[in-house]
Structure formats: C-alpha cells, structure tokens
Amino acid sequence: MNGRLPAYVDVAIVGAGFAGLGMAIRTARRGSESFVVLERGDSVGGTWRDNRYPGVSCDVPAHVYSYSFRPPGDWDSLFADGAAIHDYLERAATDEGIRPHLHLNVDVTETRWLPDELCWAVSSTAGELRARVLVVAVGRLANPMVPDFAGVESFPGKVFHTAQWDGDAPIDGARVGVVGTGASAVQLVPELARRAGELVVFSRSAPYVVPRGDRQYSEAEREHLRVKANADQLRARLFSEADKAFAQRRGLHPAIDEIRDRALGHLHAQVSDPGLRADLTPNYEIGCKRILLSDEFFPTMTSSHVTLEPSALAEFDGSRAVAASGRSFELDTVVLATGFEAARPEFATRIVGVGGERLSEHWQAGMVSYASTAVSGYPNMFVLDGPNAALGHNSAIFMIETQIDYVLGAMDHLSAGGPIALEVMAAAEQAYTREIDERSASTVWLSGCSSWYLDPLSRRLTLLWPGTGQSFRDRNGTFDPYHYERVWAPDWVDLPVS
Ligand code: NAP
C-alpha cells in the first residue's frame, strides 16, 4: 500500500525483510510512535522475496526461524521452503496492520543527520521525510556479488545470479553451469541436475556438507504445534540444541572432531570414486565457512551428466566458460551462486552522520558498532542484522529479535520526556570492537580460510557474533543508556507533533 509519505515520523524503518518487518510489528503494537517502512522491492520478505531459485529453502528449522512474538506458523516439515517463508512474512504484514505504514518500490537514496533539527532527513525516490529515529534493516544478503568475468559479453547465453532468477533461461535439456558451492548452490544443484542435459559445477573451495534430515510433520504433530505453548517449547529446544554447536566453532574437542567426522563420513558414504571424493574434500577447518545441509548434493555430483570442475570460473570465451584450471565447457546458461556483498554494505554509502561523515567512511576498515546495533557519530540510528549480529550456527531471527528489544529500549528512553537524541560514545564503540576481537580470536572463523564473515581488508570478523545466540542476548538484549551521549531538545528545536 503506497500512500503519500508523511513529512515527519518518529521512526523510519528502511527495509521490509524479517528485520524491518519485525521492527514494524513491535513498534505498531506499542502504539506510541508514528512510523513508516520504506522498501525498495515490490513486496515484503527481503531475501525470501528475492531468492526464487529452484530448491530455495531454509536450513534452520522453521519453528525457530520465525517470529517468537507471532502465532506459530503452520509448518508442514522441519525446514520450510522459500515460498512458505515469504507467505509467512506477507501474512504477518497483513495480520499486524503494517500495510498502511508500508511504502513499497521506494528506494532510500540518502539519509542525513540534521544537527540543527536533531533528526534524520530521509531522501527517497518517493520524496523526503524527517524521522527522529532511523532503523536500518536493509539485510546482509541484499546485494548479489557478481564477479567481473572477462569476456562475459561474448557469451551468447544467459548469465544470472541465484537471487535474480531468470525463469526464461534455458534449463530443461540444456548445458548449464553453476558457479560456487555455498549454501545456495547445494540447494540449487540437485534441482538443476533433474532438468539439465549437462551440468557443470565450478567449485573453487569444497564445502563441508552434513545430512539434512528433513521430515514432514504428521497431521497430529501439526495439530499439536498449532498451540503456541507447544510451538514455544519446540522453539526453545531447537534453539538450545543449535546453540551447543558453538563449541565446534570455538574449535573445542571433541565437538569439532565429531562434526568434521560427520561431514567427511557423509561424503565417504555418498561418493565412492576416489578422485571425485578428493575434489569434494575441503582443505580448511570445518565451520570456517558455513556448514551446509544436504542429502542430495553429493549423490547429484556422482551423476554421469554432472561434472565437478574443481577450480573457479575464470572467464568466458564466446559460448565457452573457462575455468582457472584451463579446462573449458560449452554452456547455454550460467547461474552465479556466488553470494552477496555482505561485509561492505552498499547502503552505508547513503548514510551521512554527524560532521558529514558517510557510514562507509566510518567503516573503511570494516564494520564496527556498539552492541552490534548503534554506531558512534550516527545518533538515533540503529542497524539490524549488521555488524557482528549474524550467526553461523543458529537462527538469525533470534538475533534480530534481540536487537529489536534493544532498539525499543532506546525508544522508551527517547519517549519518556527525556532526551531526543542518543549517540553512542566513541569509547564504547572502541571497547566493544576490542571485545569482539577478543571473543573471535579463538574461533574457527579466524583459522585461515577466506569467507564473507571476515572483512576483506582488515580480516576482522565483522559479520558474525563470536558467541552463542544466548550470549548475544545476555550482552546486547537490553538498552544500556550509560554508553550514550544524551541530547535534550534546546529551545530552538521545534519538535514535530506526531
Ligand atoms: P556463499 O556462501 O558466499 O557462497 C558463494 C560461493 O561462490 C562459494 O562457494 C565461493 O567460493 C563461490 N565463488 C565465488 N566466486 C567464484 C568463482 N569465480 N568461481 C567459482 N566459485 C566462486 O553464497 P550463498 O551460497 O549464496 O550463501 C550466502 C549466505 O546466504 C549463506 O552463507 C547463508 O547465510 C545464506 N543462505 C542460507 C540458506 C539457508 O538455507 N539458511 C540458503 C542459502 C543461502 P569460495 O568459498 O572459495 O569463496
């Protein structure tokens, strides 16, 4: 629903994925702040709207990968597919009355802190508004990473990213290439293999894959899980089981040995050819990159019409895709499962803080924050799912909900007749950054592999929280005003009435 943008709101939320929509729902339920949600896409859902590739699904169980504050989703299996998650978010937007606040197809072009007015000027393709609080919920998997392949313009077929699925591209009976063997690729490859005449998978680093173990819920189980208390019990169990896996990411024995054995045992059980097995054996420590879940990926790779090319796609030469090894393949369609620009979010170039500094400049050595949510020099701005707020081993939704609680705590502070601006102190940000470095020092993410969890320049861990989900909530679940400069409205600031 796209009405005119209001001139002023208490809260402007940018993005309507899990994070932005969750923030909107919790804000709407308070009923004390005016707000808008500005979304560049044509529907809510973020990554679950954009990712439409065959096989897209979530490898975190649905009962923990959903809002704890909403009625339980009526999931039909342990893991939900992408379309079901998108539907769940659409329903949440409608049921919670978010649509009148939602402005779709609106791209936020710049947000600028106005020191004279102590609020944000938010410029967008639909016009400008002022907001006292800015919530940046633009997603960490929002902008596809599309490598710049030499000769791509000479390729006569279609080349596209998994998050920009081209339903018209030749697949059935065609010669198809997939670049990458990350979480998206292992879901996509078995689906494409069922349809393609030939399939070539370019893998420059082999993934660790463990059994997925999905299963359908029986009707009796679904009935049971429609009761919120029962679903909450399952959520808590799934969450605490998953959180135990952090011991693996700390490299603790025997936890890391058990998961490594499970992954390599899965490979051995499913791939008997020694050459193929060697090409599918990772050369880095388990957990350094995301551990993948699939029962079908390895068997697919043994199919006679599927080829594993154990090197990167380097360039195109007409209709041939040329690998770093020098081998080349005649292809009709190439799918880039090459991931996202996560460590250096493009949106940071559009945010201008105190003194005119762009967030991208503040983050030139990698993303930093306080409490993974506030940034020094950017008053009344809160970033969801940004610096050190993701998890590799448990539900991202738990992290987002923790951050929403933190932001609502800050908003309580702002709305209690107290300060109208809160700016986290530089010293708090620096201390938190040191804390992150200390917590991450002994983790497997810093064991030497190259992953998008690390900043490409500083090699600091900037994407993941280096701890359990619970420890994130213990550390960052409650707004702590002592680390903030509090600014009261001087006489000359004309406070808008919302
Ligand atoms: P990704 O994990 O970043 O994987 C990208 C893949 O592309 C890697 O294998 C990478 O190799 C490879 N690559 C990049 N350029 C290449 C080239 N020129 N030649 C050959 N390979 C190349 O991306 P993703 O699979 O889209 O997943 C991104 C994130 O999305 C995941 O980590 C996860 O958080 C999320 N996701 C989640 C689910 C889920 O079920 N929850 C599903 C899909 C995605 P290197 O490893 O060598 O860099």
XYZ file of C-alpha atoms and ligand atoms in Angstrom:
546
model
C 0.000 0.000 0.000
C 1.580 3.237 -1.056
C 0.125 6.416 0.353
C 1.989 9.704 0.309
C 5.000 9.842 2.541
C 4.319 11.807 5.730
C 6.528 14.855 6.341
C 7.600 13.555 9.751
C 7.598 10.260 11.628
C 9.048 9.178 14.919
C 10.614 6.098 13.328
C 11.686 5.427 9.738
C 12.461 1.778 9.082
C 14.404 1.030 5.898
C 13.764 -2.482 4.608
C 10.840 -4.893 4.991
C 12.578 -8.235 5.378
C 12.499 -10.253 8.592
C 14.272 -7.454 10.498
C 12.380 -4.397 9.220
C 9.015 -6.106 9.367
C 9.712 -7.397 12.883
C 10.665 -3.879 13.959
C 7.489 -2.519 12.379
C 5.286 -5.092 14.129
C 6.781 -4.455 17.548
C 6.571 -0.668 17.019
C 2.960 -0.899 15.839
C 1.994 -2.967 18.869
C 3.333 -0.255 21.211
C 1.084 2.261 19.527
C 3.161 5.161 20.834
C 5.284 6.113 17.820
C 4.399 7.045 14.271
C 6.417 5.074 11.739
C 6.924 4.167 8.109
C 8.609 1.228 6.438
C 10.421 2.123 3.223
C 11.110 -0.869 0.979
C 12.833 -0.794 -2.399
C 11.201 -4.064 -3.561
C 7.628 -4.709 -4.586
C 6.704 -6.843 -1.576
C 7.860 -7.626 1.933
C 10.171 -10.563 2.599
C 13.690 -9.340 1.769
C 15.916 -12.275 0.929
C 12.877 -14.590 0.834
C 11.273 -12.373 -1.783
C 14.420 -12.109 -3.889
C 15.643 -15.707 -3.790
C 13.412 -17.721 -6.105
C 15.920 -20.259 -7.391
C 14.696 -23.860 -7.674
C 15.170 -25.621 -4.341
C 15.385 -22.447 -2.236
C 14.665 -23.281 1.370
C 15.937 -22.591 4.849
C 18.379 -24.909 6.587
C 17.349 -23.639 10.032
C 14.214 -25.384 11.395
C 11.099 -23.320 10.725
C 9.881 -23.262 14.327
C 13.000 -21.387 15.373
C 13.382 -19.462 12.089
C 10.183 -17.434 12.668
C 8.981 -14.666 14.992
C 8.599 -15.746 18.628
C 6.027 -12.966 19.145
C 3.656 -14.137 16.405
C 1.317 -17.156 16.438
C 3.251 -20.228 15.267
C 3.449 -20.844 11.537
C 1.643 -23.993 10.459
C 4.833 -25.529 9.006
C 4.388 -28.845 7.226
C 8.002 -30.005 7.648
C 11.027 -29.401 9.828
C 12.541 -26.983 7.282
C 10.438 -24.513 5.310
C 10.904 -23.695 1.650
C 11.452 -20.142 0.469
C 7.901 -19.602 -0.799
C 6.401 -20.706 2.541
C 8.631 -18.263 4.430
C 7.712 -15.451 2.050
C 3.993 -16.246 2.591
C 4.549 -16.253 6.346
C 6.013 -12.726 6.157
C 3.243 -11.468 3.847
C 0.667 -12.772 6.317
C 2.479 -11.174 9.242
C 2.427 -7.783 7.466
C -1.320 -8.045 6.862
C -2.382 -9.515 10.213
C -0.380 -6.979 12.190
C -1.778 -3.976 10.286
C 1.583 -2.949 8.843
C 0.387 -2.305 5.280
C -0.806 1.300 5.832
C 2.712 2.132 7.030
C 4.456 0.269 4.229
C 5.817 2.128 1.183
C 6.882 -0.356 -1.487
C 9.090 0.363 -4.506
C 10.642 3.228 -2.569
C 14.414 3.373 -2.702
C 16.062 5.384 0.048
C 18.748 7.379 -1.710
C 20.280 9.207 1.250
C 19.746 9.649 4.971
C 21.421 12.615 6.627
C 21.554 13.583 10.297
C 20.426 17.181 10.727
C 22.282 18.621 13.744
C 20.068 21.705 13.857
C 16.869 19.717 13.946
C 18.205 16.647 15.810
C 16.542 14.239 13.412
C 17.226 12.360 10.185
C 16.391 13.690 6.732
C 15.441 10.639 4.708
C 15.523 11.178 0.935
C 13.922 8.599 -1.299
C 12.527 8.059 -4.755
C 9.127 8.948 -3.241
C 10.274 12.222 -1.688
C 11.776 13.313 1.626
C 10.701 12.967 5.228
C 12.113 13.711 8.671
C 12.461 10.958 11.245
C 13.621 11.121 14.800
C 14.821 7.518 14.755
C 16.309 5.675 11.789
C 16.271 1.876 11.772
C 18.496 0.422 9.066
C 17.177 -3.045 8.235
C 18.438 -3.414 4.694
C 19.653 -7.006 5.084
C 23.079 -8.506 4.797
C 22.210 -10.693 1.803
C 20.588 -7.921 -0.219
C 23.146 -7.161 -2.910
C 24.390 -10.036 -5.077
C 28.130 -10.481 -5.503
C 28.584 -10.726 -9.258
C 32.212 -11.320 -10.205
C 33.520 -9.339 -13.145
C 34.263 -12.170 -15.607
C 36.372 -11.211 -18.604
C 34.605 -11.970 -21.878
C 31.148 -12.307 -20.321
C 29.730 -10.059 -23.034
C 30.800 -12.605 -25.656
C 28.707 -15.369 -24.040
C 25.552 -15.833 -26.154
C 23.522 -17.489 -23.375
C 22.172 -16.166 -20.113
C 24.313 -15.456 -17.038
C 22.480 -14.519 -13.837
C 22.735 -14.651 -10.045
C 20.722 -17.018 -7.837
C 18.986 -14.020 -6.218
C 17.902 -12.748 -9.657
C 16.419 -15.952 -11.015
C 15.598 -15.829 -14.717
C 12.651 -18.152 -15.258
C 13.024 -17.869 -19.051
C 16.609 -19.104 -19.183
C 17.155 -22.448 -20.933
C 17.498 -25.193 -18.301
C 15.498 -28.214 -19.499
C 17.822 -30.407 -21.538
C 20.336 -27.546 -21.713
C 24.046 -27.312 -20.815
C 24.038 -25.433 -17.541
C 26.904 -24.158 -15.388
C 26.667 -23.324 -11.673
C 29.410 -21.185 -10.160
C 30.013 -21.751 -6.451
C 29.313 -24.454 -3.895
C 27.881 -22.448 -0.980
C 24.500 -22.741 0.773
C 22.533 -21.570 -2.293
C 24.390 -23.878 -4.706
C 23.862 -27.082 -2.700
C 20.113 -26.450 -2.762
C 20.058 -25.489 -6.429
C 22.376 -28.111 -7.955
C 20.175 -31.203 -7.315
C 17.156 -29.362 -8.766
C 19.015 -28.283 -11.904
C 20.510 -31.746 -12.375
C 16.987 -33.175 -12.622
C 16.291 -30.898 -15.584
C 19.544 -30.075 -17.377
C 21.081 -32.154 -20.178
C 24.559 -31.453 -18.761
C 25.537 -29.684 -15.575
C 28.980 -28.278 -14.719
C 29.633 -27.104 -11.142
C 32.614 -24.762 -10.660
C 33.911 -25.211 -7.117
C 36.988 -23.298 -6.057
C 36.633 -24.488 -2.439
C 34.821 -27.660 -1.483
C 32.120 -27.304 1.173
C 31.575 -29.384 4.307
C 28.124 -30.950 3.983
C 26.230 -32.868 6.690
C 22.956 -34.815 6.361
C 19.919 -32.558 6.253
C 17.442 -34.864 7.945
C 14.310 -33.003 6.886
C 10.965 -34.671 7.519
C 7.281 -33.957 7.086
C 5.235 -33.335 10.227
C 2.303 -35.684 10.697
C -1.173 -34.162 10.968
C -1.161 -34.944 14.708
C 2.171 -33.107 15.146
C 0.884 -30.109 13.223
C -2.234 -30.009 15.387
C -0.038 -30.107 18.498
C 2.265 -27.373 17.170
C -0.589 -25.004 16.326
C -0.827 -24.403 20.087
C 1.598 -21.595 20.860
C 2.853 -23.070 24.139
C 3.797 -26.295 22.344
C 5.464 -24.458 19.484
C 7.364 -22.303 22.002
C 8.598 -25.419 23.744
C 9.891 -26.818 20.449
C 11.462 -23.438 19.584
C 13.344 -23.392 22.897
C 14.585 -26.949 22.383
C 15.726 -26.322 18.801
C 17.431 -23.112 19.868
C 19.371 -24.604 22.746
C 20.397 -27.669 20.713
C 21.708 -25.442 17.923
C 23.473 -23.137 20.382
C 25.551 -26.049 21.652
C 27.216 -26.159 18.235
C 29.129 -23.018 19.126
C 31.630 -25.309 20.875
C 32.571 -26.566 17.364
C 33.114 -23.009 16.160
C 35.449 -22.425 19.106
C 37.437 -25.394 17.887
C 36.831 -27.319 21.115
C 37.483 -31.056 21.179
C 35.685 -33.377 20.835
C 32.896 -31.157 19.400
C 34.831 -30.075 16.302
C 36.116 -33.618 15.652
C 32.587 -35.021 15.834
C 31.164 -32.584 13.299
C 34.194 -32.982 10.983
C 33.807 -36.781 11.143
C 30.090 -36.453 10.437
C 30.699 -34.303 7.347
C 33.568 -36.402 5.951
C 31.674 -39.612 6.762
C 28.691 -38.260 4.807
C 30.982 -37.595 1.834
C 32.548 -41.072 2.040
C 29.160 -42.752 2.332
C 27.772 -40.933 -0.695
C 30.769 -40.656 -3.053
C 32.832 -43.775 -3.763
C 35.012 -42.500 -6.624
C 38.364 -41.516 -5.025
C 39.093 -38.694 -7.496
C 35.697 -37.067 -7.078
C 35.869 -37.574 -3.333
C 39.243 -35.822 -3.225
C 37.868 -32.892 -5.218
C 34.933 -32.660 -2.801
C 37.134 -32.731 0.314
C 37.602 -29.282 1.890
C 41.135 -28.041 2.580
C 40.245 -25.795 5.526
C 38.875 -26.387 9.027
C 35.216 -27.254 9.374
C 32.989 -24.345 10.361
C 35.338 -21.709 8.934
C 32.758 -21.323 6.144
C 29.085 -22.176 6.645
C 28.465 -25.909 7.220
C 25.900 -26.996 4.648
C 22.983 -29.408 4.965
C 22.079 -31.681 2.081
C 21.203 -35.309 1.455
C 21.187 -34.802 -2.309
C 24.223 -32.720 -3.222
C 26.865 -35.483 -3.177
C 24.717 -38.104 -4.972
C 23.955 -35.472 -7.618
C 27.667 -34.883 -8.155
C 28.123 -38.590 -8.967
C 25.577 -38.477 -11.820
C 27.009 -39.162 -15.257
C 25.706 -35.894 -16.724
C 27.142 -33.785 -13.870
C 30.772 -32.574 -13.870
C 32.608 -31.109 -10.915
C 35.194 -28.567 -12.074
C 37.412 -28.126 -9.012
C 38.511 -24.583 -9.784
C 36.988 -21.141 -10.188
C 35.206 -19.907 -13.252
C 37.804 -17.523 -14.632
C 36.396 -16.069 -17.853
C 34.174 -16.572 -20.890
C 35.333 -17.160 -24.427
C 32.223 -16.959 -26.571
C 29.994 -19.846 -25.573
C 32.780 -21.496 -23.568
C 33.126 -20.947 -19.823
C 36.820 -21.181 -18.984
C 37.935 -22.449 -15.585
C 41.064 -21.371 -13.698
C 42.433 -24.880 -14.386
C 42.365 -24.104 -18.137
C 39.530 -26.549 -18.872
C 36.573 -25.038 -20.665
C 32.942 -26.005 -21.163
C 30.427 -25.207 -23.873
C 27.351 -23.926 -21.992
C 23.900 -22.460 -22.704
C 23.161 -20.960 -19.261
C 25.359 -19.987 -16.311
C 23.983 -19.469 -12.787
C 26.140 -17.499 -10.369
C 25.690 -18.887 -6.856
C 28.483 -16.534 -5.820
C 26.998 -14.993 -2.673
C 26.458 -11.419 -1.581
C 28.255 -8.148 -0.867
C 27.834 -8.518 2.878
C 30.950 -7.195 4.593
C 30.853 -3.846 2.771
C 27.153 -2.964 2.584
C 26.409 -0.550 -0.243
C 23.742 1.146 1.875
C 26.474 2.564 4.142
C 27.427 4.962 1.327
C 23.941 6.501 1.653
C 24.075 7.373 5.357
C 25.612 10.698 6.412
C 26.192 11.228 10.128
C 27.429 13.953 12.455
C 30.033 16.141 10.735
C 29.055 14.883 7.297
C 30.883 11.546 7.536
C 29.426 8.747 5.457
C 28.945 5.458 7.257
C 31.033 3.769 4.549
C 33.941 6.069 5.535
C 33.423 5.307 9.213
C 33.534 1.637 8.248
C 36.510 1.912 5.890
C 38.493 -0.603 7.983
C 35.426 -2.831 8.347
C 32.094 -2.568 10.147
C 32.200 -1.524 13.802
C 29.440 -0.773 16.270
C 28.396 -0.717 19.850
C 26.193 -3.647 20.899
C 26.117 -4.644 17.206
C 23.309 -2.102 16.822
C 24.477 1.518 17.362
C 27.287 3.419 15.654
C 29.227 6.356 17.063
C 28.607 9.521 15.056
C 25.154 8.360 13.933
C 22.684 9.454 16.634
C 19.308 7.757 16.871
C 20.351 5.261 14.208
C 20.062 1.547 14.840
C 21.325 -1.137 12.465
C 19.614 -4.527 12.475
C 21.425 -7.624 11.216
C 24.567 -5.533 10.663
C 27.990 -5.662 12.340
C 28.585 -8.914 14.283
C 24.871 -9.635 14.508
C 24.653 -12.784 12.379
C 25.098 -16.376 13.491
C 26.539 -19.267 11.530
C 25.100 -21.954 13.794
C 21.649 -20.840 14.928
C 18.640 -18.726 13.965
C 19.165 -15.223 12.575
C 15.642 -14.384 13.741
C 16.633 -14.784 17.392
C 19.397 -12.230 16.807
C 17.057 -9.818 15.052
C 14.500 -10.062 17.876
C 17.249 -9.373 20.427
C 18.211 -6.242 18.522
C 14.592 -5.115 18.240
C 14.303 -5.334 22.050
C 17.409 -3.177 22.318
C 16.013 -0.541 19.945
C 12.651 -0.470 21.713
C 14.545 0.101 24.968
C 16.239 3.088 23.350
C 12.888 4.350 22.098
C 11.476 4.101 25.644
C 14.277 6.368 26.656
C 13.540 8.844 23.903
C 9.829 8.927 24.545
C 9.908 9.416 28.314
C 10.105 13.196 28.111
C 13.866 12.814 28.272
C 16.486 13.276 25.603
C 15.534 13.486 21.965
C 18.832 12.154 20.677
C 21.092 9.350 21.800
C 24.570 8.993 20.400
C 26.775 6.125 21.452
C 30.155 7.276 22.724
C 33.226 6.573 20.587
C 34.943 4.942 23.581
C 32.078 2.451 23.942
C 32.310 1.548 20.278
C 36.083 1.066 20.541
C 35.752 -1.097 23.661
C 33.049 -3.218 22.006
C 35.256 -3.672 18.946
C 38.087 -4.905 21.178
C 35.632 -7.217 22.894
C 34.599 -8.679 19.518
C 38.243 -9.195 18.554
C 38.962 -10.941 21.848
C 35.886 -13.163 21.595
C 36.656 -14.094 17.983
C 40.401 -14.737 18.413
C 39.954 -18.408 19.315
C 37.167 -19.172 16.842
C 37.385 -21.303 13.742
C 36.375 -18.308 11.583
C 39.891 -16.921 12.051
C 41.572 -20.231 11.277
C 42.739 -19.140 7.849
C 40.022 -19.780 5.277
C 38.620 -16.970 3.170
C 34.959 -16.305 3.955
C 32.477 -13.467 3.704
C 32.283 -13.438 7.516
C 35.588 -11.541 7.530
C 36.164 -8.003 6.359
C 38.165 -8.233 3.107
C 40.614 -5.522 4.191
C 41.123 -5.829 7.945
C 40.387 -9.592 8.062
C 38.480 -8.897 11.297
C 35.352 -10.944 11.980
C 32.711 -8.300 11.247
C 29.629 -10.298 10.196
C 29.217 -12.961 12.850
C 28.659 -12.683 16.572
C 31.537 -14.688 18.069
C 29.444 -16.465 20.677
C 26.237 -18.363 21.297
C 22.879 -16.827 20.430
C 22.104 -16.717 24.154
C 25.332 -14.839 24.927
C 24.332 -12.228 22.325
C 21.043 -11.732 24.138
C 22.765 -11.568 27.523
C 25.221 -8.974 26.176
C 23.018 -6.943 23.866
C 19.364 -7.586 24.661
C 18.793 -4.598 26.935
C 19.411 -0.968 26.057
C 22.146 0.485 28.259
C 21.936 4.303 28.289
C 25.223 4.882 30.154
C 27.228 4.492 26.982
C 25.286 7.203 25.170
C 25.549 10.963 24.990
C 22.046 12.172 25.651
C 20.914 15.333 23.921
C 17.939 17.262 25.217
C 15.976 19.477 22.871
C 17.239 23.037 23.032
C 14.607 25.784 22.889
C 15.248 26.403 19.224
C 14.329 22.902 18.143
C 10.736 22.836 17.091
C 9.597 19.342 17.994
C 7.151 17.972 15.486
C 3.965 16.567 16.942
C 3.315 13.082 15.653
P 28.306 -18.028 -0.398
O 28.115 -18.877 0.788
O 29.061 -16.756 -0.253
O 28.971 -18.935 -1.494
C 29.440 -18.383 -2.690
C 30.141 -19.482 -3.449
O 30.589 -18.967 -4.688
C 31.381 -20.007 -2.717
O 31.469 -21.383 -2.936
C 32.506 -19.256 -3.421
O 33.749 -19.870 -3.317
C 31.963 -19.284 -4.809
N 32.571 -18.403 -5.800
C 32.603 -17.054 -5.830
N 33.199 -16.636 -6.962
C 33.543 -17.756 -7.657
C 34.197 -18.025 -8.901
N 34.663 -17.042 -9.696
N 34.372 -19.319 -9.303
C 33.947 -20.329 -8.521
N 33.335 -20.129 -7.349
C 33.147 -18.875 -6.926
O 26.904 -17.625 -1.089
P 25.494 -18.340 -0.987
O 25.598 -19.776 -1.223
O 24.538 -17.547 -1.796
O 25.139 -18.176 0.539
C 25.268 -16.905 1.162
C 24.646 -16.966 2.529
O 23.260 -16.990 2.333
C 24.924 -18.227 3.327
O 26.130 -18.251 3.997
C 23.767 -18.214 4.259
O 23.980 -17.312 5.305
C 22.675 -17.691 3.367
N 21.889 -18.800 2.804
C 21.204 -19.504 3.698
C 20.449 -20.539 3.258
C 19.711 -21.294 4.282
O 19.235 -22.369 3.975
N 19.583 -20.783 5.510
C 20.397 -20.868 1.915
C 21.106 -20.103 1.018
C 21.860 -19.053 1.482
P 34.703 -19.584 -2.044
O 34.122 -20.389 -0.916
O 36.029 -20.071 -2.482
O 34.670 -18.120 -1.796
